[in-house]
Short mmCIF file of C-alpha atoms in Angstrom, two decimals:
data_model
loop_
_atom_site.label_atom_id
_atom_site.label_comp_id
_atom_site.label_asym_id
_atom_site.label_seq_id
_atom_site.Cartn_x
_atom_site.Cartn_y
_atom_site.Cartn_z
CA MET A 29 31.83 -34.78 -5.68
CA LEU A 30 28.39 -35.09 -7.34
CA GLU A 31 27.05 -35.36 -3.29
CA ILE A 32 28.79 -32.53 -2.87
CA PHE A 33 27.42 -30.40 -5.43
CA SER A 34 24.02 -31.31 -4.97
CA THR A 35 24.01 -30.64 -0.80
CA LYS A 36 25.02 -27.36 -1.75
CA ILE A 37 22.23 -26.89 -4.72
CA ILE A 38 19.68 -27.94 -1.92
CA LEU A 39 21.49 -25.41 1.06
CA PHE A 40 21.21 -22.54 -1.31
CA ALA A 41 17.81 -23.27 -2.14
CA ILE A 42 16.40 -23.44 1.59
CA ILE A 43 18.50 -20.44 2.74
CA GLY A 44 16.51 -18.85 -0.33
CA ALA A 45 13.42 -19.95 0.86
CA ILE A 46 13.98 -18.38 4.35
CA LEU A 47 15.09 -15.12 2.73
CA THR A 48 11.83 -15.13 0.33
CA GLY A 49 9.13 -16.13 2.48
CA TYR A 50 10.50 -13.62 5.16
CA THR A 51 11.08 -10.80 2.97
CA CYS A 52 8.15 -11.12 0.89
CA SER A 53 5.75 -11.74 3.76
CA LEU A 54 7.38 -8.79 5.61
CA MET A 55 6.66 -7.01 2.57
CA GLY A 56 3.41 -8.32 2.40
CA THR A 57 2.13 -7.06 5.80
CA PHE A 58 2.62 -3.09 3.83
CA VAL A 59 0.50 -4.46 0.43
CA VAL A 60 -2.10 -6.02 1.72
CA ARG A 61 -2.88 -3.01 4.49
CA MET A 62 -2.43 -0.89 2.14
CA ASN A 63 -4.65 -3.11 -0.84
CA LEU A 64 -1.62 -3.10 -3.53
CA SER A 65 -2.65 -6.48 -3.81
CA SER A 66 -2.41 -6.51 -7.03
CA LEU A 67 1.08 -4.83 -7.00
CA GLY A 68 3.54 -7.91 -7.18
CA PHE A 69 1.39 -9.91 -10.28
CA ALA A 70 2.28 -5.53 -11.90
CA MET A 71 6.07 -6.28 -10.70
CA SER A 72 6.18 -9.44 -11.43
CA HIS A 73 5.14 -8.87 -15.33
CA ALA A 74 6.79 -6.18 -15.63
CA ALA A 75 10.12 -7.98 -14.64
CA PHE A 76 8.12 -10.62 -17.12
CA ALA A 77 8.56 -7.73 -20.10
CA GLY A 78 12.49 -7.14 -18.70
CA ALA A 79 13.30 -10.90 -18.73
CA ALA A 80 12.05 -10.64 -22.82
CA LEU A 81 13.84 -7.80 -23.93
CA GLY A 82 16.83 -9.36 -22.35
CA ILE A 83 16.21 -12.40 -23.96
CA PHE A 84 15.45 -10.88 -27.38
CA LEU A 85 18.94 -8.66 -26.35
CA ARG A 86 20.73 -11.55 -25.78
CA LYS A 87 21.77 -10.13 -22.74
CA ASP A 88 20.94 -11.20 -19.04
CA PRO A 89 17.07 -11.22 -18.39
CA LEU A 90 17.36 -11.08 -14.68
CA ILE A 91 19.11 -8.03 -15.32
CA PHE A 92 16.35 -6.78 -17.48
CA ALA A 93 13.45 -8.14 -15.09
CA LEU A 94 15.38 -6.46 -12.23
CA LEU A 95 15.46 -2.66 -14.10
CA PHE A 96 11.84 -3.09 -15.40
CA SER A 97 10.38 -3.99 -11.35
CA THR A 98 12.49 -1.44 -10.26
CA PHE A 99 11.84 1.25 -12.93
CA VAL A 100 7.72 -0.01 -12.43
CA SER A 101 8.48 0.88 -8.57
CA LEU A 102 9.53 4.17 -9.04
CA ALA A 103 6.94 5.16 -11.58
CA LEU A 104 3.76 3.76 -9.77
CA GLY A 105 3.34 5.96 -5.98
CA PRO A 106 4.37 9.61 -8.13
CA LEU A 107 2.19 8.41 -11.33
CA ALA A 108 -1.02 7.48 -9.24
CA ASP A 109 -0.07 10.47 -7.13
CA LYS A 110 -0.01 13.27 -10.04
CA ALA A 111 -3.06 11.36 -12.30
CA LYS A 112 -5.00 11.44 -8.60
CA LEU A 113 -6.05 7.93 -9.92
CA LYS A 114 -6.27 4.73 -7.16
CA THR A 115 -2.59 2.64 -7.30
CA ASP A 116 -4.79 0.05 -8.43
CA VAL A 117 -5.72 1.85 -11.07
CA VAL A 118 -2.24 2.86 -11.92
CA ILE A 119 -0.81 -0.93 -11.61
CA GLY A 120 -3.78 -2.08 -14.24
CA VAL A 121 -2.48 -0.51 -16.80
CA ILE A 122 0.99 -0.58 -16.10
CA PHE A 123 -0.02 -4.71 -16.04
CA SER A 124 -1.54 -4.61 -18.96
CA LEU A 125 1.15 -2.57 -21.10
CA SER A 126 4.25 -4.97 -19.39
CA MET A 127 2.18 -7.98 -20.56
CA ALA A 128 1.68 -6.97 -24.21
CA LEU A 129 5.74 -5.35 -23.79
CA GLY A 130 6.81 -8.94 -23.41
CA LEU A 131 4.54 -11.18 -25.36
CA LEU A 132 5.77 -8.14 -27.89
CA PHE A 133 9.87 -8.72 -26.76
CA LEU A 134 9.54 -12.57 -27.24
CA ASN A 135 7.80 -12.96 -30.59
CA LEU A 136 10.04 -10.33 -32.32
CA SER A 137 12.94 -12.69 -30.60
CA PRO A 138 15.24 -14.81 -32.92
CA ASP A 139 14.37 -17.72 -31.24
CA THR A 140 10.39 -16.52 -31.59
CA ALA A 141 8.75 -19.73 -29.24
CA MET A 142 8.40 -19.02 -25.65
CA SER A 143 11.96 -19.18 -24.42
CA SER A 144 12.50 -21.56 -21.27
CA THR A 145 14.26 -18.66 -19.56
CA ALA A 146 11.20 -16.20 -19.94
CA LEU A 147 9.36 -19.12 -17.97
CA ARG A 148 11.96 -19.60 -15.42
CA ILE A 149 11.21 -15.80 -14.40
CA LEU A 150 7.65 -16.19 -14.38
CA TRP A 151 7.92 -19.63 -13.27
CA GLY A 152 10.94 -19.65 -10.86
CA SER A 153 13.59 -21.58 -10.37
CA VAL A 154 15.22 -23.03 -7.05
CA LEU A 155 17.58 -25.53 -8.09
CA GLY A 156 19.12 -22.46 -9.73
CA MET A 157 20.10 -20.43 -7.10
CA THR A 158 23.49 -19.07 -6.74
CA THR A 159 25.92 -17.45 -4.34
CA ALA A 160 25.07 -14.31 -5.78
CA ASP A 161 21.63 -14.50 -5.50
CA ILE A 162 21.52 -15.35 -2.02
CA ILE A 163 23.88 -12.71 -1.63
CA TYR A 164 20.96 -10.42 -3.20
CA LEU A 165 19.05 -11.52 -0.97
CA LEU A 166 19.86 -11.04 2.08
CA ILE A 167 21.29 -7.73 0.82
CA ILE A 168 17.27 -6.67 0.82
CA THR A 169 15.73 -8.67 3.17
CA VAL A 170 18.69 -7.11 5.87
CA ILE A 171 17.31 -3.59 3.97
CA ALA A 172 14.04 -4.28 4.73
CA ILE A 173 13.80 -5.32 7.93
CA LEU A 174 16.20 -1.96 8.97
CA PHE A 175 13.25 -0.35 6.85
CA VAL A 176 10.96 -1.66 10.00
CA ILE A 177 13.17 -1.39 12.83
CA MET A 178 13.80 2.60 11.65
CA PHE A 179 11.04 3.80 10.19
CA PHE A 180 8.73 1.89 12.02
CA LYS A 181 6.96 5.51 14.48
CA GLU A 182 6.75 6.42 10.28
CA ILE A 183 5.82 3.33 8.87
CA ASN A 184 2.78 2.23 11.85
CA SER A 185 1.26 5.93 11.16
CA ILE A 186 0.78 5.21 7.50
CA LEU A 187 -0.57 2.20 7.42
CA PHE A 188 -3.73 2.83 10.15
CA ASP A 189 -4.23 6.56 7.79
CA ARG A 190 -1.89 8.19 4.94
CA LYS A 191 -4.20 11.32 5.62
CA LEU A 192 -3.29 11.60 9.69
CA ALA A 193 -0.10 10.24 9.64
CA ARG A 194 0.21 13.61 7.54
CA ALA A 195 -1.84 15.58 9.66
CA SER A 196 0.86 14.86 12.57
CA GLY A 197 3.70 16.36 10.80
CA ILE A 198 5.03 12.64 9.31
CA ASN A 199 6.07 13.07 5.46
CA ASP A 200 4.23 10.49 4.28
CA LYS A 201 5.39 11.34 0.81
CA PRO A 202 9.18 9.20 0.63
CA PHE A 203 7.90 6.38 3.19
CA TYR A 204 5.10 5.49 0.84
CA TYR A 205 7.01 5.25 -2.68
CA LEU A 206 9.94 3.37 -0.71
CA ILE A 207 7.75 0.87 0.14
CA LEU A 208 6.34 0.59 -3.18
CA PHE A 209 10.59 0.56 -4.31
CA LEU A 210 11.58 -2.21 -1.88
CA THR A 211 8.03 -3.71 -2.47
CA SER A 212 9.26 -4.63 -5.86
CA LEU A 213 12.90 -5.06 -5.19
CA THR A 214 11.95 -8.24 -3.35
CA VAL A 215 9.71 -8.82 -6.42
CA ALA A 216 12.51 -9.48 -8.41
CA PHE A 217 14.87 -11.03 -5.74
CA SER A 218 12.11 -13.63 -5.81
CA LEU A 219 11.61 -14.42 -8.87
CA LYS A 220 14.30 -17.21 -9.09
CA LEU A 221 12.50 -18.58 -6.08
CA VAL A 222 9.09 -19.12 -6.87
CA GLY A 223 8.40 -17.19 -10.44
CA GLY A 224 6.43 -14.17 -11.11
CA LEU A 225 3.47 -15.55 -11.11
CA LEU A 226 3.17 -17.30 -7.67
CA VAL A 227 5.79 -14.27 -5.55
CA PHE A 228 2.59 -12.38 -4.93
CA ALA A 229 0.71 -15.14 -3.37
CA LEU A 230 3.72 -15.58 -0.98
CA MET A 231 3.79 -11.94 0.30
CA ILE A 232 -0.51 -12.05 0.67
CA ASN A 233 -1.73 -14.96 1.94
CA PRO A 234 0.70 -15.47 4.81
CA THR A 235 -0.23 -11.42 6.08
CA SER A 236 -3.84 -12.54 5.59
CA SER A 237 -3.19 -15.13 6.91
CA VAL A 238 -1.97 -13.51 10.62
CA TYR A 239 -4.78 -11.59 10.28
CA GLN A 240 -6.78 -14.08 11.35
CA PHE A 241 -5.23 -14.10 14.54
CA SER A 242 -4.22 -10.09 15.44
CA TYR A 243 -6.04 -6.93 15.61
CA ASP A 244 -2.39 -5.81 16.55
CA MET A 245 -0.27 -4.04 13.22
CA LYS A 246 2.30 -4.98 15.31
CA LYS A 247 2.01 -8.44 16.33
CA ILE A 248 1.21 -8.93 12.31
CA ILE A 249 4.85 -7.41 11.08
CA LEU A 250 6.79 -9.55 13.81
CA PHE A 251 4.41 -12.93 12.52
CA SER A 252 3.65 -12.70 8.66
CA PRO A 253 7.19 -13.05 7.92
CA ILE A 254 7.41 -16.56 10.06
CA VAL A 255 4.21 -17.85 8.47
CA GLY A 256 6.25 -16.69 5.45
CA VAL A 257 9.34 -19.01 6.38
CA ILE A 258 7.21 -22.00 7.11
CA SER A 259 5.50 -21.83 4.44
CA CYS A 260 8.11 -21.55 2.00
CA LEU A 261 10.22 -24.36 3.67
CA LEU A 262 7.24 -26.51 4.16
CA GLY A 263 6.52 -25.94 0.49
CA MET A 264 9.99 -26.76 -0.82
CA LEU A 265 9.62 -30.56 1.28
CA MET A 266 6.25 -30.97 -0.65
CA SER A 267 8.40 -29.78 -4.03
CA PHE A 268 10.81 -32.64 -3.33
CA SER A 269 9.31 -35.56 -1.94
CA LEU A 270 6.28 -35.53 -4.62
CA ASP A 271 8.67 -33.91 -7.27
CA LEU A 272 6.45 -30.62 -7.63
CA PRO A 273 6.99 -27.64 -9.03
CA THR A 274 8.56 -25.27 -6.02
CA GLY A 275 6.34 -22.13 -7.12
CA SER A 276 3.40 -23.59 -7.15
CA SER A 277 3.93 -26.39 -3.84
CA ILE A 278 4.65 -23.69 -2.10
CA ALA A 279 1.40 -21.47 -3.18
CA ILE A 280 -0.74 -24.63 -2.18
CA VAL A 281 0.87 -24.11 1.33
CA CYS A 282 0.37 -20.71 1.62
CA SER A 283 -3.44 -21.60 0.66
CA ILE A 284 -4.06 -24.31 2.55
CA ILE A 285 -2.53 -22.07 5.67
CA PHE A 286 -4.58 -19.38 5.06
CA GLY A 287 -7.47 -21.57 4.27
CA ILE A 288 -7.07 -23.61 7.89
CA SER A 289 -6.73 -19.97 9.54
CA VAL A 290 -10.13 -18.76 8.16
CA LEU A 291 -11.38 -21.73 9.40
CA ILE A 292 -9.96 -21.58 13.64
CA SER A 293 -9.75 -17.86 13.67
CA PRO A 294 -11.22 -16.39 16.69
CA LYS A 295 -12.51 -13.24 14.83
CA ARG A 296 -15.24 -14.98 13.26
CA ARG A 297 -16.11 -16.91 16.58
CA LYS A 298 -18.92 -14.94 18.63
CA GLY A 299 -19.59 -14.62 22.19
CA MET B 3 -0.51 40.24 19.24
CA ASP B 4 1.03 36.83 19.33
CA LYS B 5 -0.68 35.03 16.72
CA ALA B 6 -1.42 31.41 16.66
CA VAL B 7 -2.54 31.92 12.66
CA GLU B 8 -2.86 34.58 9.89
CA LEU B 9 -4.35 34.50 6.98
CA ASN B 10 -4.06 36.83 3.91
CA SER B 11 -6.32 37.29 1.54
CA VAL B 12 -6.37 33.43 1.13
CA ASP B 13 -7.79 31.15 -1.57
CA THR B 14 -7.75 27.50 -2.04
CA THR B 15 -8.88 25.75 -4.76
CA TYR B 16 -9.49 21.92 -4.99
CA GLU B 17 -6.78 20.42 -7.52
CA GLY B 18 -8.84 20.11 -10.86
CA GLU B 19 -11.79 22.49 -9.60
CA LYS B 20 -11.68 25.97 -10.74
CA ILE B 21 -14.00 27.40 -8.63
CA PRO B 22 -12.20 28.32 -4.68
CA CYS B 23 -13.85 26.64 -2.32
CA LEU B 24 -11.79 29.55 0.23
CA LYS B 25 -12.53 33.27 -1.53
CA GLY B 26 -9.90 35.63 -0.49
CA ILE B 27 -10.04 34.68 3.87
CA SER B 28 -8.71 37.12 5.62
CA LEU B 29 -7.95 36.28 9.73
CA GLN B 30 -5.97 36.45 12.54
CA ILE B 31 -6.47 33.84 15.60
CA LYS B 32 -4.37 34.70 18.46
CA LYS B 33 -2.56 32.60 21.01
CA GLY B 34 -5.23 30.97 23.53
CA GLU B 35 -8.32 32.25 21.83
CA PHE B 36 -11.85 29.48 21.74
CA ILE B 37 -13.28 29.88 18.33
CA ALA B 38 -16.31 28.08 17.04
CA VAL B 39 -16.67 28.41 13.13
CA ILE B 40 -19.80 27.72 11.99
CA GLY B 41 -21.54 28.05 8.48
CA PRO B 42 -23.43 25.25 6.50
CA ASN B 43 -22.56 22.39 4.42
CA GLY B 44 -20.36 23.31 1.50
CA ALA B 45 -19.48 26.75 3.25
CA GLY B 46 -15.93 25.87 3.48
CA LYS B 47 -15.96 24.95 7.29
CA THR B 48 -13.35 21.63 6.45
CA THR B 49 -11.31 23.61 3.47
CA LEU B 50 -10.29 26.03 6.39
CA LEU B 51 -9.17 24.04 8.82
CA GLU B 52 -7.53 22.25 6.37
CA THR B 53 -5.58 25.41 4.82
CA ILE B 54 -4.23 26.29 8.31
CA ASN B 55 -2.82 23.00 9.11
CA GLY B 56 -1.05 22.84 5.24
CA LEU B 57 -3.08 19.50 4.72
CA LEU B 58 -4.59 21.71 1.64
CA GLU B 59 -2.09 24.18 -0.07
CA SER B 60 -3.53 27.40 -0.67
CA ASN B 61 -3.67 28.88 -4.36
CA LYS B 62 -3.66 32.31 -3.75
CA GLY B 63 -2.67 34.41 -0.22
CA GLU B 64 -0.59 34.03 2.70
CA VAL B 65 -0.90 31.82 5.68
CA LYS B 66 0.86 31.60 8.93
CA VAL B 67 1.40 29.42 11.81
CA LEU B 68 2.75 30.39 14.52
CA GLY B 69 4.88 33.41 12.72
CA LYS B 70 5.75 30.50 9.93
CA ALA B 71 4.75 30.95 6.56
CA LEU B 72 3.07 27.68 5.58
CA ARG B 73 5.69 27.23 2.55
CA GLY B 74 6.37 23.48 1.06
CA ASP B 75 4.64 20.25 2.64
CA GLY B 76 3.95 21.55 5.80
CA ASN B 77 5.00 19.23 7.91
CA ASP B 78 7.44 21.02 10.17
CA ILE B 79 4.39 23.65 10.80
CA ARG B 80 1.91 20.25 11.71
CA LYS B 81 4.21 18.66 14.55
CA TYR B 82 2.33 22.18 16.43
CA VAL B 83 -0.75 21.48 15.38
CA GLY B 84 -3.12 18.73 16.33
CA TYR B 85 -5.76 17.91 14.36
CA VAL B 86 -9.51 15.70 14.13
CA PRO B 87 -10.84 15.15 11.12
CA GLN B 88 -15.10 15.21 10.57
CA ASP B 89 -16.65 12.23 10.84
CA TYR B 90 -13.84 10.05 10.68
CA SER B 91 -14.75 5.87 9.28
CA ILE B 92 -12.46 2.91 10.56
CA ASP B 93 -13.09 0.00 8.45
CA GLU B 94 -14.23 -2.98 11.24
CA LEU B 95 -11.30 -4.72 10.15
CA THR B 96 -8.78 -2.35 10.77
CA PRO B 97 -5.60 -3.27 12.65
CA PHE B 98 -4.83 -0.77 15.14
CA LEU B 99 -5.28 -1.09 18.81
CA VAL B 100 -6.91 2.17 20.53
CA SER B 101 -3.27 2.94 22.72
CA ASP B 102 -1.35 2.55 19.46
CA VAL B 103 -3.89 5.21 17.21
CA VAL B 104 -3.65 7.77 20.74
CA LEU B 105 0.49 7.11 20.54
CA MET B 106 0.74 7.99 16.58
CA GLY B 107 -0.36 11.67 17.54
CA ARG B 108 2.87 11.87 19.36
CA TYR B 109 4.75 9.95 16.26
CA GLY B 110 5.26 13.23 14.27
CA LYS B 111 6.15 15.58 17.09
CA ILE B 112 8.78 12.58 18.27
CA GLY B 113 10.66 13.30 14.85
CA LEU B 114 12.74 10.62 12.56
CA LEU B 115 14.84 7.60 13.95
CA LYS B 116 14.02 9.12 17.39
CA PRO B 117 12.69 6.28 20.50
CA ILE B 118 9.13 6.23 21.37
CA THR B 119 10.04 7.59 24.85
CA LYS B 120 8.91 6.35 28.44
CA LYS B 121 7.30 9.82 28.90
CA ASP B 122 5.33 9.83 25.55
CA ARG B 123 3.63 6.51 26.58
CA GLU B 124 3.30 7.92 29.43
CA VAL B 125 1.24 11.18 27.75
CA ALA B 126 -1.07 9.11 26.09
CA LYS B 127 -1.89 6.79 28.56
CA ASN B 128 -2.57 10.52 30.85
CA MET B 129 -4.87 11.24 27.64
CA MET B 130 -6.78 8.14 27.22
CA GLU B 131 -7.73 8.16 31.51
CA TYR B 132 -8.43 12.29 30.71
CA MET B 133 -10.50 11.19 27.76
CA GLY B 134 -11.93 8.78 29.76
CA ILE B 135 -11.43 5.12 26.93
CA ASP B 136 -8.46 4.09 29.13
CA GLY B 137 -10.62 0.65 29.90
CA ILE B 138 -10.99 0.26 25.91
CA SER B 139 -7.22 0.90 25.24
CA LYS B 140 -6.44 -2.63 23.95
CA ARG B 141 -9.58 -3.04 21.93
CA PRO B 142 -9.33 -2.62 17.90
CA ILE B 143 -10.10 0.60 16.88
CA GLY B 144 -12.75 -0.59 14.11
CA LYS B 145 -14.96 -2.30 16.54
CA LEU B 146 -15.52 1.19 18.55
CA SER B 147 -18.95 2.65 18.73
CA GLY B 148 -19.11 6.25 16.45
CA GLY B 149 -18.62 7.80 19.91
CA GLN B 150 -15.69 6.36 21.33
CA ALA B 151 -13.70 5.64 18.00
CA GLN B 152 -14.55 10.03 17.92
CA LYS B 153 -13.40 10.25 21.33
CA VAL B 154 -10.54 8.24 20.58
CA MET B 155 -8.99 10.60 17.73
CA ILE B 156 -9.89 13.63 20.13
CA ALA B 157 -7.15 12.49 22.45
CA ARG B 158 -4.52 11.40 19.76
CA ALA B 159 -4.66 15.12 19.04
CA LEU B 160 -4.77 16.50 22.53
CA ALA B 161 -1.62 14.18 23.02
CA LYS B 162 0.28 16.00 20.82
CA GLU B 163 0.09 18.57 23.42
CA PRO B 164 -0.04 20.75 20.71
CA GLU B 165 0.38 24.81 20.85
CA ILE B 166 -2.90 24.44 17.87
CA ILE B 167 -5.93 22.75 17.75
CA LEU B 168 -8.41 22.43 14.69
CA MET B 169 -11.11 20.21 15.42
CA ASP B 170 -14.02 19.07 12.58
CA GLU B 171 -17.26 18.43 14.40
CA PRO B 172 -16.22 17.00 17.09
CA PHE B 173 -19.10 16.34 18.85
CA SER B 174 -21.11 14.96 15.94
CA ASN B 175 -20.95 10.72 16.64
CA LEU B 176 -21.34 11.98 21.00
CA ASP B 177 -25.30 11.92 22.54
CA PHE B 178 -25.95 14.32 24.58
CA GLU B 179 -24.36 13.57 27.50
CA ALA B 180 -21.24 13.34 26.35
CA ARG B 181 -21.48 15.83 24.25
CA ARG B 182 -21.27 18.27 27.83
CA GLU B 183 -18.47 16.31 29.31
CA VAL B 184 -16.12 16.14 26.46
CA SER B 185 -17.06 19.41 26.19
CA ASP B 186 -15.97 20.08 29.62
CA LYS B 187 -13.08 19.09 29.44
CA LEU B 188 -11.53 20.35 26.32
CA ILE B 189 -12.33 23.98 28.50
CA HIS B 190 -10.71 22.24 30.87
CA PHE B 191 -7.71 21.73 29.12
CA HIS B 192 -8.13 25.19 27.46
CA LYS B 193 -7.80 26.84 30.18
CA ASN B 194 -5.01 25.10 32.00
CA ARG B 195 -2.57 24.76 28.74
CA GLY B 196 -3.64 27.61 27.00
CA MET B 197 -4.02 26.17 24.13
CA THR B 198 -5.34 27.69 20.89
CA PHE B 199 -8.62 25.66 20.16
CA VAL B 200 -11.00 26.16 16.30
CA ILE B 201 -13.18 24.18 16.40
CA VAL B 202 -15.64 23.60 13.57
CA ILE B 203 -19.58 22.76 14.79
CA HIS B 204 -22.54 22.41 12.86
CA ASP B 205 -25.29 22.69 15.74
CA ILE B 206 -24.94 26.02 17.62
CA ALA B 207 -26.18 24.39 20.73
CA SER B 208 -23.00 22.68 21.19
CA ILE B 209 -20.97 25.11 21.27
CA PRO B 210 -18.21 25.27 24.34
CA LYS B 211 -19.02 27.53 27.37
CA ALA B 212 -15.22 27.97 26.90
CA CYS B 213 -15.85 30.05 23.36
CA ASN B 214 -15.00 33.57 23.07
CA ARG B 215 -15.25 34.19 19.33
CA VAL B 216 -17.76 33.14 16.61
CA ILE B 217 -16.57 33.11 12.89
CA VAL B 218 -19.66 32.33 10.02
CA MET B 219 -19.01 31.12 6.66
CA ASP B 220 -20.83 30.54 4.25
CA ASN B 221 -19.77 30.15 0.30
CA GLY B 222 -16.43 30.09 1.25
CA ARG B 223 -16.50 33.45 2.89
CA ILE B 224 -16.45 34.65 6.33
CA VAL B 225 -20.00 36.10 6.23
CA ALA B 226 -19.72 37.55 10.22
CA ASP B 227 -17.04 37.39 12.77
CA GLY B 228 -16.59 38.35 16.82
CA ASN B 229 -17.74 37.85 20.32
CA LYS B 230 -19.99 34.72 20.91
CA GLU B 231 -22.81 36.85 22.52
CA ASP B 232 -22.58 39.61 19.44
CA ILE B 233 -23.13 37.16 16.73
CA LEU B 234 -25.38 35.00 18.06
CA LYS B 235 -28.13 37.71 18.97
CA PRO B 236 -31.45 36.17 17.96
CA GLU B 237 -32.32 38.76 16.13
CA LEU B 238 -29.30 38.77 13.85
CA LEU B 239 -29.10 35.02 13.53
CA GLU B 240 -32.76 35.44 12.11
CA MET B 241 -31.98 38.75 10.02
CA GLY B 242 -28.36 38.55 8.83
CA TYR B 243 -27.39 34.63 9.10
CA LYS B 244 -30.96 33.32 8.15
CA GLY B 245 -30.44 30.29 6.69
CA ILE B 246 -26.67 30.22 7.53
CA VAL B 247 -26.46 29.05 10.75
CA CYS B 248 -28.78 26.62 12.35
#
């Protein structure tokens, strides 16, 4: 009985890792190309603030984490456009606000000490994957894939240059906001596996690794998620074999793959 | 008169600024005209082009393109208007191939949820051949020289098969020989397709032969507008627009 239970946990962890690795790295192609690398950081801290509020209110922290990161994603695009600031600057403001709110809520919580629930949001807990988590991850993965397939022309054009995309007759704003929104959903649903602090490593490193081998955006969009899945699976293997935290192991594997990619990149070869 | 563009008392002010960059511009452009817009830096030439294609919203007056008033984001109009931006700088590591960038010119015209067809790819391929860049179609756009990148941007705009084409200093990165070659191609395109051309040019010597009208701008206003021969008379240049054009 115990064996079946643990097999189910491992199976859920593997499925969760595949889905998280795929979606994070797919959205990572947009995040890297649009210079939004701090986006994952801001989203994860918004999720942390939400989780802290959930703990303070004695409600489900994950729901509040989702609500906060979704709110940030919806506010980010219009705020950057209205304030005429670079998105990275607005992300910086949101990041510090989220961190401040998170610590404030935790401080106000009856248990006072940094709750283990809030820490799980930051560091992840892959063995705690539930059927619901897997279903949510599957839904967000399918949505992300459909988004890329259905609007490939528009996305590709915006990734090349937003102004030129607009000049060619593409309504860039809704797509830009959708990219931010889907990225935040991906971050929120990936918290369980890698945690908020490491999720952006999974977004940036696989894409940055594939960047070392190609100048073709189509190939980067195609191969980044595959590298993301491989990173997650190898990271989990490392985590289980050496009894290390899963999120950290995945981030280390991602970084090693990136380091090797930089070293053997044909882009740095002359002649 | 079949009008391609009509501006009535148009002011365009950049957000956050008080002084308009275009001041009371009234202008009519007939379909099939080939117009050169000249003037010094900061005269409002780029602002004029971006007001026509709706990338900049005018805050006074009326802009009509192909008989339709520009309202909202202007995306519908831009499907029929090609645009070559000024001195387009591309990062060396930009992960896009030349063939993809040229094909992208058609994406707005193809429309949402519609697939890229064989015809779209053929048109893009033909434009690359036409501009002499088919040999570099699989090269990364960031690795090209300034002149090659400029030809890619022109091919991208032409690939849309627009009714109006707006070009902002399209020859600035080209050497003398390439200028003449590209200019001849644009003339050929204008002659065969009857497209309306509006080209911002800094150097009078680069004005294509097919150009039948010249607009002189200074300080956000049109200071002269007429036949090329009338506008570019040496004595007028000397007296009327001294220091404005070069």
